[in-house]
Short mmCIF file of C-alpha atoms and ligand atoms in Angstrom, two decimals:
data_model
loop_
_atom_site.label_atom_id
_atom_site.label_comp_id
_atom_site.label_asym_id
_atom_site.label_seq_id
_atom_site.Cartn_x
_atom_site.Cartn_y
_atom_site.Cartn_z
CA UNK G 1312 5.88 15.48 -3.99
CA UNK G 1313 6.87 16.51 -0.64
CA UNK G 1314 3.63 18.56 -0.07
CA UNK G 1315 1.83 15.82 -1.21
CA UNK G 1316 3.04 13.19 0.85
CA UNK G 1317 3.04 16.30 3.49
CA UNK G 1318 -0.92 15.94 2.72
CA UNK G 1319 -1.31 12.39 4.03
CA UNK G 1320 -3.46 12.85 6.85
CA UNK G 1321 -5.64 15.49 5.19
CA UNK G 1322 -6.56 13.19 1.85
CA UNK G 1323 -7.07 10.48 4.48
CA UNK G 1324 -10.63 12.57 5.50
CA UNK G 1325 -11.57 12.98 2.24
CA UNK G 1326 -13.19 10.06 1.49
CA UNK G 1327 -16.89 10.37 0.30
CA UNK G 1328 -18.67 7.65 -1.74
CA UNK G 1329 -21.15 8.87 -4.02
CA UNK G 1330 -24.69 7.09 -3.95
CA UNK G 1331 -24.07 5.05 -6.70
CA UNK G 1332 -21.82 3.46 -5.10
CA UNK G 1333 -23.38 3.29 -1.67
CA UNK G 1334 -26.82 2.03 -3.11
CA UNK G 1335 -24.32 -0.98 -5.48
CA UNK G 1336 -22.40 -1.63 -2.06
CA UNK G 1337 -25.75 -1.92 -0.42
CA UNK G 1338 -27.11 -4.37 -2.48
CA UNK G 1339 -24.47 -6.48 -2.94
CA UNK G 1340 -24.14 -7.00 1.09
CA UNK G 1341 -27.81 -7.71 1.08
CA UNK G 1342 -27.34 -10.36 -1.78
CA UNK G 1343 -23.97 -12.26 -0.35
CA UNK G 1344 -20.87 -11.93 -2.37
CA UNK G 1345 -18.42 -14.87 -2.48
CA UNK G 1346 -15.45 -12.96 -2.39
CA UNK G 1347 -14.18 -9.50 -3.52
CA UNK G 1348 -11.03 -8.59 -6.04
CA UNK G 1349 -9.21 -5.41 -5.71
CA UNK G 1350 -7.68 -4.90 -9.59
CA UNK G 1351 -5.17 -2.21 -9.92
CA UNK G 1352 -1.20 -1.51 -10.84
CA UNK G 1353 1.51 -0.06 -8.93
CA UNK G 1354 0.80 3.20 -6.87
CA UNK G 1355 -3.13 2.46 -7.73
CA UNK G 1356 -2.83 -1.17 -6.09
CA UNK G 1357 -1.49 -0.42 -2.81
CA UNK G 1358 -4.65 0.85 -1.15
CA UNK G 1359 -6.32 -2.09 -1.87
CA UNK G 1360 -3.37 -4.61 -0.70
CA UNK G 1361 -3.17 -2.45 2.79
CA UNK G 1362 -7.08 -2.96 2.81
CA UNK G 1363 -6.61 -6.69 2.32
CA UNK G 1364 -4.07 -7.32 4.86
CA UNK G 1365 -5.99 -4.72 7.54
CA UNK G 1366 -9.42 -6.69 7.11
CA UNK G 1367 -7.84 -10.10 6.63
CA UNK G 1368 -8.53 -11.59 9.99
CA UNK G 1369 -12.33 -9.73 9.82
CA UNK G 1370 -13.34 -10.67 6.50
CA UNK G 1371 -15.67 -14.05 6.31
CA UNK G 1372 -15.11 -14.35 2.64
CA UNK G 1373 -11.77 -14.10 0.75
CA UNK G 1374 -10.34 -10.35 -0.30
CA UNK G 1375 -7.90 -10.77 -2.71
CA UNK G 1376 -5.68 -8.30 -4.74
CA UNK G 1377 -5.09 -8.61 -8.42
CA UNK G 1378 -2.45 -6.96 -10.75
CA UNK G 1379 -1.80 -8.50 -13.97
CA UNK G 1380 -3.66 -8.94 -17.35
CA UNK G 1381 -6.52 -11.54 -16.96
CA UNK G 1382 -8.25 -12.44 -13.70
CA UNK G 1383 -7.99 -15.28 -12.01
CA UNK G 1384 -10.96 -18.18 -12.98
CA UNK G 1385 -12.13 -18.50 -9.38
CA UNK G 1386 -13.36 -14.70 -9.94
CA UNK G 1387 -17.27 -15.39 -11.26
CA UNK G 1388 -20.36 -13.63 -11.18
CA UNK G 1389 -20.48 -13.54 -7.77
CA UNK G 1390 -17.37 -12.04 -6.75
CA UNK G 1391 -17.35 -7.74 -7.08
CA UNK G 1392 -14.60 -6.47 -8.59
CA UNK G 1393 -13.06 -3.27 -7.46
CA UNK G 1394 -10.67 -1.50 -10.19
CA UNK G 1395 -8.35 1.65 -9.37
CA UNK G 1396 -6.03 3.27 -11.72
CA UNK G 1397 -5.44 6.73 -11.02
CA UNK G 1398 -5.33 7.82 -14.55
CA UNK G 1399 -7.65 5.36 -16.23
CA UNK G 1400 -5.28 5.02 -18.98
CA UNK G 1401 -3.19 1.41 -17.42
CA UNK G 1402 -3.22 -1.29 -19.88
CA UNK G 1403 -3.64 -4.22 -17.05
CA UNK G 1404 -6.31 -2.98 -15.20
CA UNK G 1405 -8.27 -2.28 -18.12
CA UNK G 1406 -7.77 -5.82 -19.83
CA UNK G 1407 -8.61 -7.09 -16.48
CA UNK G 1408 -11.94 -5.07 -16.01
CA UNK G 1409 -13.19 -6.12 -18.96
CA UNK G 1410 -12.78 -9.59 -18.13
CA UNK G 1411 -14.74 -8.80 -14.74
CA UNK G 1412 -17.32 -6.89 -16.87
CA UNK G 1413 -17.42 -10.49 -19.39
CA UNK G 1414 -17.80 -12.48 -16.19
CA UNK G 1415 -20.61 -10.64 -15.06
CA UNK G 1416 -19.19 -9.23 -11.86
CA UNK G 1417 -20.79 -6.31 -10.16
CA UNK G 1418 -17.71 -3.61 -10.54
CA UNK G 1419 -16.58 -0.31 -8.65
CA UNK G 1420 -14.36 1.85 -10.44
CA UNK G 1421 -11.90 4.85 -8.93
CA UNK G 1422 -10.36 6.38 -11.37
CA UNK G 1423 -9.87 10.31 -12.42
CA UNK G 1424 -11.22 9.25 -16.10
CA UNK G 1425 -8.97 7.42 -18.76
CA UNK G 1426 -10.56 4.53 -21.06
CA UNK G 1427 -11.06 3.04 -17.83
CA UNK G 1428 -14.40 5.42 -16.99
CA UNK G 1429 -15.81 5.28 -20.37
CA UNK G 1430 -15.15 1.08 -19.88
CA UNK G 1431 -17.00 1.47 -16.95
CA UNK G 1432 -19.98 4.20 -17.80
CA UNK G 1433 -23.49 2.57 -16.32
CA UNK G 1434 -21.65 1.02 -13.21
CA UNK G 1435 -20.48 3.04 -10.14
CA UNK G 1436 -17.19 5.21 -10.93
CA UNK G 1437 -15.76 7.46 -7.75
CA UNK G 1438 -13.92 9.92 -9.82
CA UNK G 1439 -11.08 10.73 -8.01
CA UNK G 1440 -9.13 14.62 -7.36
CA UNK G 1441 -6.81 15.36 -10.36
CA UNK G 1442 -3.25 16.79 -10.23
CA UNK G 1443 -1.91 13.75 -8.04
CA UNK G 1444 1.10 11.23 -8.78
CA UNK G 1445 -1.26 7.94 -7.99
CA UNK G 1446 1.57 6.59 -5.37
CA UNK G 1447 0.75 9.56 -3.51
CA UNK G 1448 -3.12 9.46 -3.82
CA UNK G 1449 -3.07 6.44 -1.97
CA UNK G 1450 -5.11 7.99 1.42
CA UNK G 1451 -7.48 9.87 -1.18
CA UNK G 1452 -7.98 5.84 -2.81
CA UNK G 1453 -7.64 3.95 0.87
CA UNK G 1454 -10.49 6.82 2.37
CA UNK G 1455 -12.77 5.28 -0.38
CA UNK G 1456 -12.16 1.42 -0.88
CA UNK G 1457 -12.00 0.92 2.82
CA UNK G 1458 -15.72 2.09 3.46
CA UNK G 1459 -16.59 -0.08 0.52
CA UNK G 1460 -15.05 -2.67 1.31
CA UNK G 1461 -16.37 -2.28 5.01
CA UNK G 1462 -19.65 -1.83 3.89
CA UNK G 1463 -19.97 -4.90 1.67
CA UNK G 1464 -18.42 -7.05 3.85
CA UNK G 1465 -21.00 -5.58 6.77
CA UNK G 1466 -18.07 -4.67 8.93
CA UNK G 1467 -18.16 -2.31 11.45
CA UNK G 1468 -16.41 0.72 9.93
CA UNK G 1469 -13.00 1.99 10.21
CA UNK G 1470 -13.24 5.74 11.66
CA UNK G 1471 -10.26 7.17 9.48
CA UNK G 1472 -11.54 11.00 10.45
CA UNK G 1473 -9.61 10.12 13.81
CA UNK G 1474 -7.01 7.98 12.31
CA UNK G 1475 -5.96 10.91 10.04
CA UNK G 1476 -5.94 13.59 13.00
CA UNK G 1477 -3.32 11.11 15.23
CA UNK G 1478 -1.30 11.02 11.96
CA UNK G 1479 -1.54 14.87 11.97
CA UNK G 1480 -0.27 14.96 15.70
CA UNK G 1481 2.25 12.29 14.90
CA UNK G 1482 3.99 14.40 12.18
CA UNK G 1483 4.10 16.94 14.66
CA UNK G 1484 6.12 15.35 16.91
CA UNK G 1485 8.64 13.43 15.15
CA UNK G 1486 11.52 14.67 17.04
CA UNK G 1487 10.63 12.79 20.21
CA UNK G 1488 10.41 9.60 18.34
CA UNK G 1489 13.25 7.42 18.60
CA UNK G 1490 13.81 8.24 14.53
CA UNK G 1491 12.79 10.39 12.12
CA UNK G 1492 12.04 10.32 8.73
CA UNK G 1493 15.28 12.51 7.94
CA UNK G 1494 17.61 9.95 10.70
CA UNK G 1495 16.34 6.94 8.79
CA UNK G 1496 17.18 8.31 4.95
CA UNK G 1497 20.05 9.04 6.49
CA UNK G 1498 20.73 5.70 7.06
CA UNK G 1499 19.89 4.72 3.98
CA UNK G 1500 22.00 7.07 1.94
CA UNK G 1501 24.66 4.49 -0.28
CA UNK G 1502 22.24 1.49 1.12
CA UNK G 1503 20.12 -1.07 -0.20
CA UNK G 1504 17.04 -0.61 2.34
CA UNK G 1505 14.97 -4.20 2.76
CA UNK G 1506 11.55 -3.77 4.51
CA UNK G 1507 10.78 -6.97 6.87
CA UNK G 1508 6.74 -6.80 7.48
CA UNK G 1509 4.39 -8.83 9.40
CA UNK G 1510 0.95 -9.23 8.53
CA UNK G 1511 -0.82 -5.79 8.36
CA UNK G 1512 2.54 -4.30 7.78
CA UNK G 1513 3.75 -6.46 5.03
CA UNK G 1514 2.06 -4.31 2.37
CA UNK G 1515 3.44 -1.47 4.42
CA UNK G 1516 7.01 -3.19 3.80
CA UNK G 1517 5.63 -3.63 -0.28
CA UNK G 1518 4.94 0.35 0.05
CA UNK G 1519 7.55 1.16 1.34
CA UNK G 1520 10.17 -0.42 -1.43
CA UNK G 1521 8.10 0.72 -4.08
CA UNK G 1522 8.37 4.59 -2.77
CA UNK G 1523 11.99 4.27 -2.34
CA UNK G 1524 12.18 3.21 -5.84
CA UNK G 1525 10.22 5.65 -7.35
CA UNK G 1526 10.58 8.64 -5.24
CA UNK G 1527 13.84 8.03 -4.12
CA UNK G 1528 15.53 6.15 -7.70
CA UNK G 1529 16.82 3.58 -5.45
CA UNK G 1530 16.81 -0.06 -5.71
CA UNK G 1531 14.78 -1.68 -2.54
CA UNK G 1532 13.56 -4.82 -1.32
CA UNK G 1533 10.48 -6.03 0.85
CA UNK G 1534 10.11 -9.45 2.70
CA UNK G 1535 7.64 -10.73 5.05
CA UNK G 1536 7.77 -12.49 8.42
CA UNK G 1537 7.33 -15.48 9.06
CA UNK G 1538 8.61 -16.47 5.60
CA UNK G 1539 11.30 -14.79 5.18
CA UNK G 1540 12.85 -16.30 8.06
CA UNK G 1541 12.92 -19.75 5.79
CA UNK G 1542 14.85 -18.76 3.04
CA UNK G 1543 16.06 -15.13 2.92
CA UNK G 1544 17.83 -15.25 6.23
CA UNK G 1545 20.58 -17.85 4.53
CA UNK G 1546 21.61 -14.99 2.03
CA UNK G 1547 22.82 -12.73 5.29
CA UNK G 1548 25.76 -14.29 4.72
CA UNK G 1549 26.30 -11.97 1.71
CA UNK G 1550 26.05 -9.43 4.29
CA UNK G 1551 29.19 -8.14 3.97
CA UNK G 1552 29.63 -7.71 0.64
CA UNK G 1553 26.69 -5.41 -0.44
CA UNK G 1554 25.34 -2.21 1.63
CA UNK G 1555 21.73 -3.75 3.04
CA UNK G 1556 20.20 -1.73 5.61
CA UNK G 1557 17.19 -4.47 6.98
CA UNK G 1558 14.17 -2.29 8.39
CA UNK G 1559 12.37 -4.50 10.67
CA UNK G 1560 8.92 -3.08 10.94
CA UNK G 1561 7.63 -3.81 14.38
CA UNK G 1562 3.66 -3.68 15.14
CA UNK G 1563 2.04 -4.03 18.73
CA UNK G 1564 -0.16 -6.55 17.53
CA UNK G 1565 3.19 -9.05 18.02
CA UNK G 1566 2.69 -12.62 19.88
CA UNK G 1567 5.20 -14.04 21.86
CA UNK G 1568 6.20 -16.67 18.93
CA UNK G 1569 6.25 -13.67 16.47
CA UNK G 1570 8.33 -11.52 19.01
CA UNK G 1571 10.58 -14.22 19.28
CA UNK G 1572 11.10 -15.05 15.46
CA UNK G 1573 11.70 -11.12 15.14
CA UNK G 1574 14.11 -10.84 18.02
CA UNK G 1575 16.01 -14.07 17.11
CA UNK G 1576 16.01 -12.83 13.08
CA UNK G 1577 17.18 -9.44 14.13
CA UNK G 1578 20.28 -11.37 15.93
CA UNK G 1579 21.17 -13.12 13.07
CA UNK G 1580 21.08 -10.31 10.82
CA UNK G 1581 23.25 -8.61 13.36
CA UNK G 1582 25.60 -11.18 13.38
CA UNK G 1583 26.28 -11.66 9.63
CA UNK G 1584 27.09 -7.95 9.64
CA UNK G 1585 23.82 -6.49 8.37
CA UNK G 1586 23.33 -4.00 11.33
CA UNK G 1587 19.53 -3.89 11.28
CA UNK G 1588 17.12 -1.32 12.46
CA UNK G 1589 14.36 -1.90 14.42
CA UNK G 1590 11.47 0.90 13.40
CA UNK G 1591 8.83 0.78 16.61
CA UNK G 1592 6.34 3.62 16.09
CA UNK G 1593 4.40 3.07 19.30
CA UNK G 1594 0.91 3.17 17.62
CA UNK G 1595 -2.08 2.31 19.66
CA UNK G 1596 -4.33 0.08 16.49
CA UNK G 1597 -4.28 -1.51 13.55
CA UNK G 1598 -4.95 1.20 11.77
CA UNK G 1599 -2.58 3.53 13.12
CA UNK G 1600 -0.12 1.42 12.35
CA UNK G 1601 -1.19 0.55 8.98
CA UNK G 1602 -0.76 4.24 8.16
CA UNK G 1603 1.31 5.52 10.06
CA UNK G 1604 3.88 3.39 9.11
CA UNK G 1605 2.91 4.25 5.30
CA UNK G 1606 3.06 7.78 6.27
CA UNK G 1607 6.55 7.88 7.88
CA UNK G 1608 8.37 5.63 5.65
CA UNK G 1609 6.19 7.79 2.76
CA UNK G 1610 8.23 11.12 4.19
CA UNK G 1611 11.72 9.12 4.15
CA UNK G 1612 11.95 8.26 0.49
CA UNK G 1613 11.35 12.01 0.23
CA UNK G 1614 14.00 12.81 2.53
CA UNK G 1615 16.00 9.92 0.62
CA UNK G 1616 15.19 11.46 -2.52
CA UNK G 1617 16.20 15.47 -1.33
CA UNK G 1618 19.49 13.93 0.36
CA UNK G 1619 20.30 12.02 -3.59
CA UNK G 1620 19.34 15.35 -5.05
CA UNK G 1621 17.12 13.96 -7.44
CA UNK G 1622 13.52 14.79 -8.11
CA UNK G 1623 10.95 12.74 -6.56
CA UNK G 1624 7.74 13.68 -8.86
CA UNK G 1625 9.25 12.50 -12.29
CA UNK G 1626 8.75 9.03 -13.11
CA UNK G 1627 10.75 9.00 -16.87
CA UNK G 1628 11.15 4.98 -16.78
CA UNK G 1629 7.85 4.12 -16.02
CA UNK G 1630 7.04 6.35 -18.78
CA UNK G 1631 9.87 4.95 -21.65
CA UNK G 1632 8.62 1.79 -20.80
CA UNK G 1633 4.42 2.31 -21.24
CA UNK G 1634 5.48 3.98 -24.39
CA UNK G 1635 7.13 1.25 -25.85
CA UNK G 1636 4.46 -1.20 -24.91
CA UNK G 1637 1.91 0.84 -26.41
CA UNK G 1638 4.17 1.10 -29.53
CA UNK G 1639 3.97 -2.32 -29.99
CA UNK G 1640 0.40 -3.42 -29.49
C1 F6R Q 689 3.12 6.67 -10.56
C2 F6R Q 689 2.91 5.36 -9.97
C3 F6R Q 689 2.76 4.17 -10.85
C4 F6R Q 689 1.32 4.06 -11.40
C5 F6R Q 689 1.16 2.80 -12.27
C6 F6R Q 689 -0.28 2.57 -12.72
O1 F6R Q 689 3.01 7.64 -9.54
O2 F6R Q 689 2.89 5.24 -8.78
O3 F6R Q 689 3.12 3.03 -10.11
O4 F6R Q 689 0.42 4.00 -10.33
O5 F6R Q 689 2.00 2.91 -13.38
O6 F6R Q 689 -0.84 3.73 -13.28
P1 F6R Q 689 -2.31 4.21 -12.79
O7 F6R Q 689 -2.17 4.42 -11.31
O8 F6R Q 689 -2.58 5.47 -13.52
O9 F6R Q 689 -3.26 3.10 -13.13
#
C-alpha cells in the first residue's frame, strides 16, 4: 500500500481516454447536457467528489456525486452519467447504472471489468490498470474523469502532467515543511483525527477520514467549514473527555470572512482543550492543493497504519460485510 500511495504522482500522468470516449464526450458538449452525475462507492467515489468540488465554481450546469442504490429523479435523459467502481463487481453502482441506462442517459464507465463492463458493453468503458486497492487508484480514476468532465463541460483543461511533477518535488522535500506525514501520524497515534475542509478541500477532509479508516483501522471524522462552525463547534465541550486531534485544512484560496471563521474556530477548539493543528501546505492552485493535500494526508494513514502495526492493504470488514449482503439477496 505504501508503494502505491508512494505512486501518487506517477498514476496522476497516466490518464488517457480512449476514443470512444473522447468522440461520446464530444458529442455530448456539442448537444448541451443539463447536468452530469458521478455514480460510484467508497474508494471509487472520491475522484469524482474532488472533481465536483474543484470545478464547482467553473461548471455552468450542476455536477453532482451519487452513491447509493437508485438515482435521484432530477437525473433524465439529458444528464450523462459517469459510473466508477474499480472492480465492477459493487452492488450500488450497478443498480444505479442501470437506472441511468433505463433513463436513457448517455453513460461513461471506468471500471477494470466486473458485471459492471458487461452492463455497460456498446457505451464507452475506460478499463482501468489491475492489481490496485480502488482507494489508492484514485489519481489513475481523477487523471481520467477530470478530462471528461473538462471536456464536456468545455472547460479549459486541467494540466495534471505538471500538477503530478510538483507533487513529485513536494514528496521530496517533506522535511522542510512545517510537518510531515510521519510528525502528523504521530500525532494521531491513540487519537480520534477530525478533518475540518473548506470548499475544494472538503472532499479532501472526506478522503482523508476514509483512508484513516481503512488504511489505518482507525475511527475518523470529517466536517466542513462554514457549517461546521453551526453545530459541531458546541460538542468541543466534550473535548476533554475523548482524544480528538481537529486537522484544520487550510487552502490559499481563503477570504478574509473565511480566514476569520477559521482563526476564530481554531480558538475555540483551543480553548475547550482540543489542541488543534493547523495543516498549511503552501500550494500555489487549486489543484495543487486538491492533491496535494490528498497525497500527504494519503502517506499519513500509512505512516498511521506502520506506527499501529497493522496492515494497510487488507480490507477483511468491508469484505464480511459484501459477503453477507450478497448472501442474502
Ligand atoms: C477498497 C475501497 C472500498 C471500495 C468500495 C467499492 O480499497 O476503497 O471503499 O472502493 O467498496 O468497491 P469498488 O471500488 O470496487 O466499486
Amino acid at each position: 500500500m505504501r508503494s502505491m500511495v508512494e505512486g501518487f504522482p506517477l498514476m496522476l500522468k497516466a490518464g488517457r481516454l480512449d476514443k470512444t470516449t473522447l468522440e461520446e464526450a464530444e458529442h455530448n458538449r456539442q448537444k448541451g447536457i443539463d447536468g452530469i452525475c458521478l455514480v460510484g462507492m467508497g474508494g471509487s467515489a472520491i475522484a469524482g467528489e474532488i472533481c465536483a468540488a474543484y470545478l464547482s465554481d467553473r461548471s455552468a450546469i450542476p455536477v453532482v456525486t451519487f452513491q447509493g442504490y437508485t438515482l435521484p429523479p432530477f437525473v433524465n435523459e439529458r444528464w450523462a452519467v459517469i459510473a466508477v467502481s474499480y472492480s465492477g463487481d459493487t452492488d450500488e453502482t450497478l443498480s444505479a447504472f442501470e437506472s441511468a441506462q433505463s433513463r436513457g442517459c448517455p453513460t461513461f464507465t471506468f471500471t477494470t471489468g466486473g458485471d459492471l463492463e458487461k452492463q455497460a458493453k456498446g457505451t464507452p468503458i475506460q478499463k482501468l490498470t489491475t492489481g490496485f486497492q480502488p482507494r489508492a487508484a484514485l489519481p489513475l480514476i481523477l487523471s481520467g474523469i477530470l478530462p471528461l468532465l473538462e471536456i464536456i463541460l468545455n472547460l479549459q483543461r486541467t494540466d495534471l502532467e505538471s500538477a503530478a511533477t510538483d507533487l513529485e518535488r513536494m514528496s521530496k522535500d517533506w522535511e522542510n515543511m512545517p510537518f510531515t506525514p510521519k510528525q502528523l501520524a504521530k500525532d494521531a497515534m491513540g487519537k480520534i483525527p477530525l478533518f475540518v475542509g473548506w470548499k475544494h478541500l472538503t472532499p479532501v477532509a472526506y478522503r482523508a477520514r476514509c483512508q484513516m479508516n481503512e488504511n489505518a483501522k482507525v475511527m475518523a471524522f470529517n466536517s466542513e467549514l462554514p457549517e461546521a462552525s453551526h453545530n459541531e463547534i458546541e460538542g468541543t465541550a466534550s473535548c476533554g473527555e475523548f482524544p480528538l486531534l481537529p486537522v484544520f485544512l487550510r487552502s490559499t484560496e481563503e477570504d478574509q470572512k473565511t480566514r476569520n471563521r477559521f482563526e476564530a474556530t481554531l480558538e475555540i477548539f483551543s480553548k475547550n482543550g482540543c489542541n488543534p493543528m493547523n495543516l498549511e501546505l503552501g500550494l500555489r492552485s487549486r489543484i495543487q492543493e486538491s492533491l496535494g493535500f490528498t497525497f500527504f494526508l494519503d502517506l499519513v494513514s500509512i505512516e498511521l497504519a506502520e506506527l499501529r502495526d497493522v496492515d494497510p492493504l487488507e480490507v477483511k470488514r468491508i469484505t464480511e460485510l459484501k459477503k453477507k449482503l450478497r448472501k442474502t439477496t
